[in-house]
CSV table of C-alpha atoms and ligand atoms in Angstrom, one decimal:
chain,number,residue,atom,x,y,z
A,1,MET,CA,-91.4,-38.9,-74.4
A,2,LYS,CA,-89.3,-36.6,-72.0
A,3,GLN,CA,-87.7,-38.3,-68.9
A,4,PRO,CA,-88.4,-36.8,-65.5
A,5,TYR,CA,-85.2,-35.3,-64.7
A,6,GLU,CA,-84.9,-33.7,-68.0
A,7,LYS,CA,-88.7,-32.4,-67.8
A,8,ASN,CA,-88.1,-30.6,-64.5
A,9,LEU,CA,-84.8,-29.2,-65.6
A,10,LEU,CA,-86.3,-27.9,-68.9
A,11,GLU,CA,-89.4,-26.5,-66.7
A,12,GLU,CA,-87.3,-24.8,-64.3
A,13,ILE,CA,-85.2,-23.2,-67.0
A,14,ARG,CA,-88.6,-22.0,-68.6
A,15,LYS,CA,-89.6,-20.6,-65.4
A,16,SER,CA,-86.6,-18.6,-64.8
A,17,GLY,CA,-87.7,-17.0,-68.0
A,18,GLY,CA,-84.3,-16.9,-69.6
A,19,PRO,CA,-82.9,-14.1,-67.7
A,20,VAL,CA,-79.7,-12.1,-69.1
A,21,TYR,CA,-76.5,-12.5,-67.6
A,22,PRO,CA,-74.0,-9.6,-67.9
A,23,PRO,CA,-71.0,-10.2,-70.0
A,24,ALA,CA,-68.3,-12.5,-68.4
A,25,ALA,CA,-64.9,-14.1,-69.5
A,26,GLY,CA,-62.9,-16.3,-67.7
A,27,ASN,CA,-61.8,-19.9,-67.4
A,28,THR,CA,-62.4,-23.5,-66.0
A,29,GLY,CA,-60.6,-26.7,-65.9
A,30,TRP,CA,-61.3,-30.3,-64.8
A,31,SER,CA,-59.4,-33.6,-64.8
A,32,CYS,CA,-61.4,-36.3,-65.0
A,33,PRO,CA,-61.0,-40.4,-64.7
A,34,SER,CA,-62.1,-43.0,-67.2
A,35,ASN,CA,-63.9,-45.8,-65.5
A,36,ILE,CA,-64.2,-49.5,-65.9
A,37,ALA,CA,-67.4,-51.2,-65.8
A,38,ILE,CA,-68.0,-54.3,-63.8
A,39,VAL,CA,-71.7,-54.6,-65.3
A,40,LYS,CA,-71.6,-53.4,-68.5
A,41,TYR,CA,-73.8,-51.0,-70.5
A,42,TRP,CA,-74.2,-52.7,-73.8
A,43,GLY,CA,-77.2,-51.4,-75.8
A,44,LYS,CA,-79.4,-48.1,-75.8
A,45,LYS,CA,-82.5,-46.7,-76.8
A,46,ILE,CA,-83.3,-43.4,-78.2
A,47,PHE,CA,-81.9,-40.3,-76.6
A,48,GLN,CA,-78.9,-42.3,-74.9
A,49,ILE,CA,-81.3,-44.3,-72.4
A,50,PRO,CA,-79.6,-47.4,-71.6
A,51,THR,CA,-81.1,-50.9,-72.1
A,52,ASN,CA,-79.9,-51.9,-68.7
A,53,PRO,CA,-78.5,-50.7,-65.8
A,54,SER,CA,-74.6,-50.7,-65.4
A,55,LEU,CA,-72.2,-50.2,-62.5
A,56,SER,CA,-68.3,-49.2,-62.7
A,57,MET,CA,-65.2,-48.4,-60.8
A,58,THR,CA,-63.7,-44.9,-61.2
A,59,LEU,CA,-60.0,-45.2,-62.2
A,60,HIS,CA,-57.2,-42.7,-61.0
A,61,GLU,CA,-54.6,-42.6,-63.4
A,62,ALA,CA,-56.2,-42.9,-66.9
A,63,ARG,CA,-57.8,-39.5,-67.0
A,64,THR,CA,-58.6,-36.3,-69.6
A,65,LEU,CA,-57.7,-32.9,-68.5
A,66,THR,CA,-59.8,-30.3,-70.4
A,67,ARG,CA,-59.5,-26.5,-69.7
A,68,VAL,CA,-61.9,-24.0,-71.2
A,69,GLU,CA,-61.7,-20.3,-71.8
A,70,TYR,CA,-65.1,-18.7,-72.1
A,71,ASP,CA,-66.3,-15.3,-73.2
A,72,HIS,CA,-70.1,-14.9,-72.5
A,73,ASP,CA,-71.9,-11.7,-74.1
A,74,PRO,CA,-75.8,-11.7,-73.8
A,75,LYS,CA,-75.5,-9.3,-77.2
A,76,ARG,CA,-73.3,-12.1,-79.2
A,77,THR,CA,-75.5,-13.7,-81.9
A,78,ARG,CA,-73.0,-15.7,-83.2
A,79,ARG,CA,-70.5,-17.7,-80.8
A,80,GLU,CA,-67.6,-19.4,-81.7
A,81,ILE,CA,-66.2,-22.8,-80.3
A,82,SER,CA,-62.4,-23.7,-81.0
A,83,PHE,CA,-61.1,-27.4,-80.1
A,84,ARG,CA,-57.7,-28.4,-79.9
A,85,PHE,CA,-56.7,-31.8,-78.6
A,86,GLU,CA,-53.4,-32.4,-77.1
A,87,GLY,CA,-52.3,-29.2,-78.8
A,88,ARG,CA,-53.5,-29.8,-82.4
A,89,GLU,CA,-56.8,-28.9,-84.0
A,90,ILE,CA,-58.7,-32.0,-85.1
A,91,PRO,CA,-61.3,-31.1,-87.3
A,92,ALA,CA,-63.5,-34.0,-86.8
A,93,PHE,CA,-63.1,-33.7,-83.0
A,94,GLU,CA,-64.1,-30.2,-83.3
A,95,GLU,CA,-67.3,-30.9,-85.4
A,96,ARG,CA,-68.3,-33.4,-83.0
A,97,ILE,CA,-67.8,-31.0,-80.0
A,98,THR,CA,-69.5,-28.1,-81.6
A,99,SER,CA,-72.6,-30.1,-82.4
A,100,TYR,CA,-72.7,-31.5,-78.9
A,101,ILE,CA,-72.3,-28.2,-77.2
A,102,SER,CA,-75.4,-26.9,-79.6
A,103,ARG,CA,-77.6,-29.7,-78.4
A,104,MET,CA,-76.5,-28.6,-74.7
A,105,GLN,CA,-77.9,-25.4,-75.1
A,106,ALA,CA,-81.4,-26.5,-74.2
A,107,TYR,CA,-79.7,-27.4,-70.9
A,108,ILE,CA,-77.4,-24.5,-70.3
A,109,PRO,CA,-78.9,-21.7,-72.1
A,110,CYS,CA,-76.2,-19.2,-71.6
A,111,LEU,CA,-73.9,-21.2,-73.9
A,112,SER,CA,-75.9,-19.7,-76.9
A,113,HIS,CA,-73.9,-16.5,-76.0
A,114,THR,CA,-70.7,-17.9,-74.9
A,115,SER,CA,-67.6,-18.4,-77.3
A,116,LEU,CA,-65.4,-21.2,-76.1
A,117,MET,CA,-61.7,-22.1,-76.5
A,118,ILE,CA,-61.5,-25.7,-75.3
A,119,ASP,CA,-58.2,-27.5,-74.7
A,120,SER,CA,-57.8,-31.3,-74.0
A,121,ARG,CA,-55.3,-34.0,-73.3
A,122,ASN,CA,-55.3,-37.4,-72.0
A,123,THR,CA,-52.9,-38.6,-69.4
A,124,PHE,CA,-52.7,-42.2,-71.2
A,125,PRO,CA,-50.9,-42.6,-74.6
A,126,HIS,CA,-53.5,-42.1,-77.6
A,127,SER,CA,-52.2,-45.1,-78.9
A,128,SER,CA,-52.9,-47.4,-76.2
A,129,GLY,CA,-56.3,-48.3,-77.2
A,130,ILE,CA,-58.0,-47.2,-74.1
A,131,ALA,CA,-61.4,-45.5,-74.9
A,132,SER,CA,-61.2,-42.0,-74.0
A,133,SER,CA,-65.0,-41.1,-74.6
A,134,ALA,CA,-65.5,-41.6,-70.8
A,135,SER,CA,-63.0,-39.3,-69.3
A,136,SER,CA,-63.3,-36.5,-72.2
A,137,MET,CA,-67.1,-36.2,-72.2
A,138,ALA,CA,-67.1,-36.1,-68.3
A,139,ALA,CA,-64.2,-33.7,-68.2
A,140,LEU,CA,-65.9,-31.3,-70.9
A,141,ALA,CA,-69.5,-31.8,-68.9
A,142,MET,CA,-67.8,-30.8,-65.7
A,143,CYS,CA,-66.3,-27.8,-67.3
A,144,LEU,CA,-69.6,-26.7,-69.1
A,145,VAL,CA,-71.6,-26.7,-65.9
A,146,THR,CA,-69.2,-24.9,-63.7
A,147,LEU,CA,-68.7,-22.4,-66.4
A,148,GLU,CA,-73.0,-22.1,-66.3
A,149,GLN,CA,-72.5,-21.5,-62.5
A,150,ASP,CA,-69.8,-18.9,-62.9
A,151,ILE,CA,-71.8,-17.1,-65.7
A,152,THR,CA,-75.1,-17.1,-63.9
A,153,ARG,CA,-73.3,-16.5,-60.5
A,154,GLY,CA,-74.4,-19.4,-59.1
A,155,THR,CA,-78.1,-19.0,-59.9
A,156,ALA,CA,-78.4,-21.7,-62.5
A,157,PRO,CA,-80.8,-24.8,-61.4
A,158,GLY,CA,-79.7,-28.0,-60.5
A,159,ASN,CA,-77.1,-29.9,-58.3
A,160,LEU,CA,-73.8,-29.8,-60.2
A,161,LEU,CA,-72.7,-33.5,-60.1
A,162,LYS,CA,-76.2,-34.8,-61.3
A,163,LYS,CA,-76.4,-32.2,-64.0
A,164,ALA,CA,-72.8,-32.9,-65.2
A,165,SER,CA,-73.4,-36.6,-65.3
A,166,PHE,CA,-76.6,-35.9,-67.2
A,167,ILE,CA,-74.9,-33.7,-69.7
A,168,ALA,CA,-71.9,-36.2,-69.9
A,169,ARG,CA,-74.3,-39.0,-70.5
A,170,LEU,CA,-75.6,-37.2,-73.6
A,171,GLY,CA,-72.1,-37.3,-74.9
A,172,SER,CA,-71.2,-40.7,-74.1
A,173,GLY,CA,-73.3,-43.1,-72.2
A,174,SER,CA,-70.4,-44.3,-70.0
A,175,ALA,CA,-69.1,-40.7,-69.2
A,176,ALA,CA,-72.0,-40.3,-66.8
A,177,ARG,CA,-70.4,-42.6,-64.4
A,178,SER,CA,-67.2,-40.6,-64.1
A,179,VAL,CA,-68.3,-37.8,-62.3
A,180,TYR,CA,-68.3,-39.8,-59.1
A,181,PRO,CA,-65.6,-41.2,-57.1
A,182,ARG,CA,-65.0,-44.9,-56.3
A,183,LEU,CA,-68.0,-46.8,-57.7
A,184,ALA,CA,-71.1,-45.4,-59.9
A,185,LEU,CA,-74.3,-46.7,-61.0
A,186,TRP,CA,-76.0,-45.5,-63.9
A,187,GLY,CA,-79.5,-47.2,-65.0
A,188,LYS,CA,-82.8,-47.5,-63.3
A,189,THR,CA,-82.4,-50.6,-61.1
A,190,ASP,CA,-84.8,-52.3,-58.7
A,191,GLY,CA,-83.6,-52.0,-55.1
A,192,TRP,CA,-81.0,-49.1,-55.7
A,193,SER,CA,-82.6,-46.0,-54.5
A,194,GLY,CA,-82.2,-42.9,-56.4
A,195,SER,CA,-80.9,-44.8,-59.4
A,196,SER,CA,-82.1,-43.2,-62.8
A,197,ASP,CA,-81.7,-44.0,-66.6
A,198,GLU,CA,-80.8,-40.2,-67.2
A,199,PHE,CA,-77.9,-39.9,-64.7
A,200,ALA,CA,-75.5,-41.9,-62.9
A,201,ILE,CA,-75.4,-42.1,-58.7
A,202,PRO,CA,-72.7,-42.6,-56.4
A,203,VAL,CA,-72.5,-46.1,-54.8
A,204,THR,CA,-71.6,-45.9,-51.4
A,205,GLY,CA,-71.2,-47.8,-48.0
A,206,PHE,CA,-69.4,-50.8,-49.9
A,207,HIS,CA,-67.1,-53.1,-47.8
A,208,LYS,CA,-63.6,-52.1,-47.2
A,209,GLU,CA,-62.4,-55.0,-48.7
A,210,PHE,CA,-63.0,-53.3,-52.0
A,211,GLU,CA,-61.4,-50.1,-51.0
A,212,GLY,CA,-58.3,-49.1,-52.9
A,213,MET,CA,-58.9,-52.0,-55.4
A,214,ARG,CA,-56.2,-52.3,-58.2
A,215,ASP,CA,-56.7,-52.3,-62.2
A,216,ALA,CA,-53.6,-53.3,-64.5
A,217,ILE,CA,-54.8,-52.5,-67.8
A,218,LEU,CA,-53.1,-55.1,-70.1
A,219,ILE,CA,-52.5,-53.6,-73.5
A,220,VAL,CA,-52.9,-56.6,-75.8
A,221,GLU,CA,-53.6,-54.4,-78.9
A,222,SER,CA,-52.9,-50.6,-79.3
A,223,GLY,CA,-54.4,-48.4,-82.0
A,224,GLN,CA,-58.0,-47.9,-82.7
A,225,LYS,CA,-60.7,-50.6,-82.5
A,226,LYS,CA,-62.0,-51.9,-85.5
A,227,VAL,CA,-65.8,-51.5,-84.5
A,228,SER,CA,-66.8,-48.7,-82.6
A,229,SER,CA,-68.8,-48.9,-79.3
A,230,SER,CA,-71.7,-46.8,-80.9
A,231,ALA,CA,-71.9,-49.6,-83.9
A,232,GLY,CA,-71.6,-52.2,-81.3
A,233,HIS,CA,-74.8,-50.8,-79.3
A,234,GLN,CA,-76.7,-50.5,-82.5
A,235,LEU,CA,-75.9,-54.0,-83.3
A,236,MET,CA,-77.7,-55.0,-80.0
A,237,GLU,CA,-80.9,-54.0,-81.5
A,238,LYS,CA,-81.3,-57.2,-83.6
A,239,ASN,CA,-79.4,-59.5,-81.6
A,240,PRO,CA,-81.6,-62.2,-80.5
A,241,PHE,CA,-79.9,-62.6,-77.2
A,242,ALA,CA,-80.4,-59.4,-76.2
A,243,PRO,CA,-83.7,-59.7,-74.0
A,244,VAL,CA,-81.7,-62.4,-72.0
A,245,ARG,CA,-78.7,-60.1,-71.8
A,246,PHE,CA,-80.5,-57.2,-70.3
A,247,ASP,CA,-82.4,-59.5,-67.7
A,248,GLN,CA,-78.9,-61.3,-67.0
A,249,ALA,CA,-77.3,-57.4,-66.3
A,250,ARG,CA,-80.3,-56.4,-63.7
A,251,GLY,CA,-80.0,-59.7,-62.1
A,252,ASN,CA,-76.2,-59.1,-61.7
A,253,LEU,CA,-76.9,-55.8,-60.4
A,254,LEU,CA,-79.1,-57.1,-57.5
A,255,ARG,CA,-76.5,-59.9,-56.7
A,256,LEU,CA,-73.6,-57.3,-56.7
A,257,GLN,CA,-75.9,-55.0,-53.7
A,258,SER,CA,-75.2,-57.6,-51.3
A,259,ILE,CA,-71.6,-58.8,-52.4
A,260,LEU,CA,-70.5,-55.1,-52.2
A,261,GLU,CA,-71.9,-54.9,-48.9
A,262,GLN,CA,-70.5,-58.0,-47.7
A,263,GLY,CA,-67.0,-57.7,-49.0
A,264,ASP,CA,-67.6,-61.1,-51.1
A,265,TRP,CA,-64.6,-61.2,-53.5
A,266,THR,CA,-65.5,-64.6,-54.9
A,267,GLY,CA,-69.0,-63.5,-55.9
A,268,PHE,CA,-67.4,-60.0,-57.2
A,269,ILE,CA,-65.2,-62.0,-59.5
A,270,ALA,CA,-67.9,-64.2,-60.7
A,271,VAL,CA,-70.2,-61.4,-61.8
A,272,MET,CA,-67.4,-59.4,-63.2
A,273,GLU,CA,-66.0,-62.2,-65.3
A,274,GLU,CA,-69.6,-63.5,-66.4
A,275,GLU,CA,-70.2,-59.8,-67.5
A,276,ALA,CA,-67.0,-59.6,-69.4
A,277,LEU,CA,-67.5,-62.7,-71.4
A,278,THR,CA,-71.3,-61.9,-72.2
A,279,LEU,CA,-70.3,-58.7,-73.6
A,280,HIS,CA,-68.1,-60.3,-76.0
A,281,ALA,CA,-70.7,-63.1,-76.4
A,282,MET,CA,-72.8,-60.0,-77.7
A,283,MET,CA,-70.4,-59.1,-80.3
A,284,MET,CA,-69.7,-62.6,-81.4
A,285,THR,CA,-73.6,-63.1,-81.9
A,286,GLY,CA,-74.8,-59.8,-83.4
A,287,LYS,CA,-75.8,-59.6,-87.4
A,288,PRO,CA,-72.9,-59.6,-88.4
A,289,GLY,CA,-71.0,-61.0,-85.5
A,290,TYR,CA,-67.4,-60.0,-84.8
A,291,LEU,CA,-64.5,-60.5,-82.7
A,292,LEU,CA,-62.4,-58.1,-80.9
A,293,MET,CA,-60.5,-60.7,-78.4
A,294,GLN,CA,-57.1,-61.6,-79.9
A,295,PRO,CA,-55.0,-64.8,-79.2
A,296,GLY,CA,-53.0,-62.7,-76.4
A,297,THR,CA,-56.5,-61.9,-74.8
A,298,VAL,CA,-57.6,-65.6,-74.3
A,299,SER,CA,-54.1,-66.4,-73.3
A,300,ILE,CA,-54.4,-63.8,-70.3
A,301,LEU,CA,-57.8,-64.8,-69.2
A,302,HIS,CA,-56.6,-68.5,-69.0
A,303,ARG,CA,-53.7,-67.7,-67.0
A,304,ILE,CA,-55.7,-65.4,-64.6
A,305,MET,CA,-58.1,-68.1,-64.0
A,306,GLU,CA,-55.4,-71.0,-63.3
A,307,PHE,CA,-53.4,-68.5,-61.0
A,308,ARG,CA,-56.5,-67.6,-59.1
A,309,GLU,CA,-57.5,-71.5,-58.8
A,310,GLU,CA,-53.8,-72.4,-57.8
A,311,THR,CA,-53.1,-69.5,-55.2
A,312,GLY,CA,-56.5,-68.3,-54.1
A,313,TYR,CA,-55.6,-64.5,-54.4
A,314,ARG,CA,-58.3,-62.1,-54.9
A,315,ALA,CA,-57.9,-61.0,-58.7
A,316,GLY,CA,-60.2,-61.4,-61.7
A,317,PHE,CA,-60.6,-59.9,-65.3
A,318,THR,CA,-62.9,-57.8,-67.0
A,319,LEU,CA,-62.8,-56.6,-70.6
A,320,ASP,CA,-63.9,-53.7,-72.5
A,321,ALA,CA,-65.1,-53.4,-75.9
A,322,GLY,CA,-61.5,-54.3,-77.1
A,323,ALA,CA,-58.5,-57.0,-76.8
A,324,ASN,CA,-57.1,-55.6,-73.7
A,325,VAL,CA,-57.5,-56.9,-70.3
A,326,HIS,CA,-58.4,-55.3,-67.0
A,327,LEU,CA,-56.9,-57.4,-64.1
A,328,LEU,CA,-58.9,-56.0,-60.9
A,329,TYR,CA,-57.4,-57.2,-57.7
A,330,SER,CA,-57.1,-56.5,-54.2
A,331,ARG,CA,-54.8,-54.3,-52.4
A,332,GLN,CA,-54.0,-56.8,-49.8
A,333,ASP,CA,-52.6,-59.2,-52.7
A,334,ALA,CA,-50.9,-56.6,-54.8
A,335,GLY,CA,-47.5,-57.9,-54.2
A,336,ALA,CA,-48.2,-61.3,-55.5
A,337,VAL,CA,-50.4,-60.3,-58.3
A,338,GLU,CA,-48.0,-57.8,-59.4
A,339,GLN,CA,-45.2,-60.3,-59.6
A,340,PHE,CA,-47.5,-62.7,-61.6
A,341,ILE,CA,-48.2,-60.1,-63.8
A,342,THR,CA,-44.6,-59.5,-64.7
A,343,SER,CA,-43.7,-63.0,-64.9
A,344,ASP,CA,-46.8,-64.4,-66.8
A,345,LEU,CA,-48.8,-61.7,-68.5
A,346,LEU,CA,-46.7,-59.1,-69.8
A,347,LYS,CA,-45.3,-61.3,-72.8
A,348,TYR,CA,-48.8,-61.0,-74.4
A,349,CYS,CA,-49.0,-57.2,-74.1
A,350,ASP,CA,-48.1,-55.2,-77.3
A,351,GLU,CA,-44.3,-54.1,-76.5
A,352,GLY,CA,-45.1,-55.3,-72.5
A,353,MET,CA,-47.5,-52.1,-72.2
A,354,MET,CA,-49.7,-51.9,-69.1
A,355,ILE,CA,-51.2,-49.2,-67.2
A,356,ARG,CA,-51.2,-49.4,-63.3
A,357,ASP,CA,-54.4,-47.9,-62.1
A,358,PHE,CA,-56.6,-48.0,-59.0
A,359,MET,CA,-60.3,-47.1,-57.7
A,360,GLY,CA,-59.9,-43.3,-57.9
A,361,GLU,CA,-61.6,-40.4,-56.2
A,362,GLY,CA,-63.1,-38.7,-59.0
A,363,PRO,CA,-63.2,-35.4,-60.8
A,364,GLU,CA,-60.4,-32.9,-59.8
A,365,LYS,CA,-60.3,-29.1,-60.4
A,366,ILE,CA,-57.5,-27.8,-62.3
A,367,MET,CA,-56.5,-24.5,-60.6
A,368,SER,CA,-54.8,-22.3,-63.3
B,1,DP6,C1,-68.1,-51.8,-73.2
B,1,DP6,O1,-70.0,-45.0,-73.6
B,1,DP6,O2,-68.2,-45.8,-75.2
B,1,DP6,O3,-67.4,-49.7,-72.5
B,1,DP6,O4,-72.9,-43.9,-75.4
B,1,DP6,O5,-72.1,-44.8,-77.5
B,1,DP6,O6,-70.5,-43.3,-76.2
B,1,DP6,P1,-71.7,-44.4,-75.9
B,1,DP6,O7,-70.8,-45.7,-75.7
B,1,DP6,P2,-69.9,-46.0,-74.6
B,1,DP6,O8,-70.0,-47.5,-74.5
B,1,DP6,C2,-69.3,-48.2,-73.6
B,1,DP6,C3,-69.3,-49.6,-73.5
B,1,DP6,C4,-68.5,-50.6,-72.6
B,1,DP6,C5,-69.3,-50.8,-71.4
B,1,DP6,C6,-69.3,-49.8,-70.3
B,1,DP6,O9,-68.5,-48.9,-70.0
B,1,DP6,O10,-70.2,-50.0,-69.5
């Protein structure tokens, strides 16, 4: 069954009768950040609909830069797509992107007559073990919706960011959240007006306590993950604890609403750490179960909890689907927390690798 936004979009496209646009060639480019989820998206239904809502902080440093040269000709029957990643052709990536763009033609009809040369690169090292699907699919989605506006001379229906989030979600769920600054929410949630399973929305009006929040990404294990997120989402279908987990996420989002409004760091850390531990508990209790934390991960988590207890600084951890730890902390406590990272945590990181990141302002247009 079609969801409401998709249904409306397809209806508007149908009503417009598929007008033919004159030939156009040009380029567009976007730099999009990655994001770190506070409430995790883990489990999905058909058509990339999440089994629970999620909320994330948009990062600043970890980004993907994507440039697209396009050549649109309504008479063209066979469009070509080429994709280069960090200057190299990678056939597996090109295949995935070509099939994604073919699916997106339903929502951006002019793509069927448009050849595309796509060039993409990340600001973070390929080997760092940081998932790039959120930033890369968001950057590509921003390029696709802006080139549609260029080709159709601004007549294509829909709000640009909402459509970009919708298109990004169909590439990778977490990418839906990366088109907004600061904090974003994806998934229909009681009490959050405008929330949707089809696209993310920006979260505004949170307390200034959380402004400029820092994220030290501690790279415990670089290299490729042993179990992909897609496989992880799929394992949730048969996880006996899944229904309880989905309720927990919904409850955590309700709790977060007042936590964010009131600037309650204690509540924020409690929700964030519970979410991180549950995410990994879901991995361990799947069939088959698996374990992505490494000894270094566990040591870091212990040290962070001890440090907070001893000092009262506003710092807590979260985890992605991997061994690396994100240490989120208040900008006001940055000096002390960064000293603690150097003295106590870097020794657990792969070659002392760490990325210093912080709450970012979302996508930036690349001017060429
Ligand atoms: C653990 O967005 O990578 O990072 O939709 O299959 O592309 P796909 O999965 P993906 O899953 C992200 C999972 C997570 C939690 C989160 O970002 O919410």
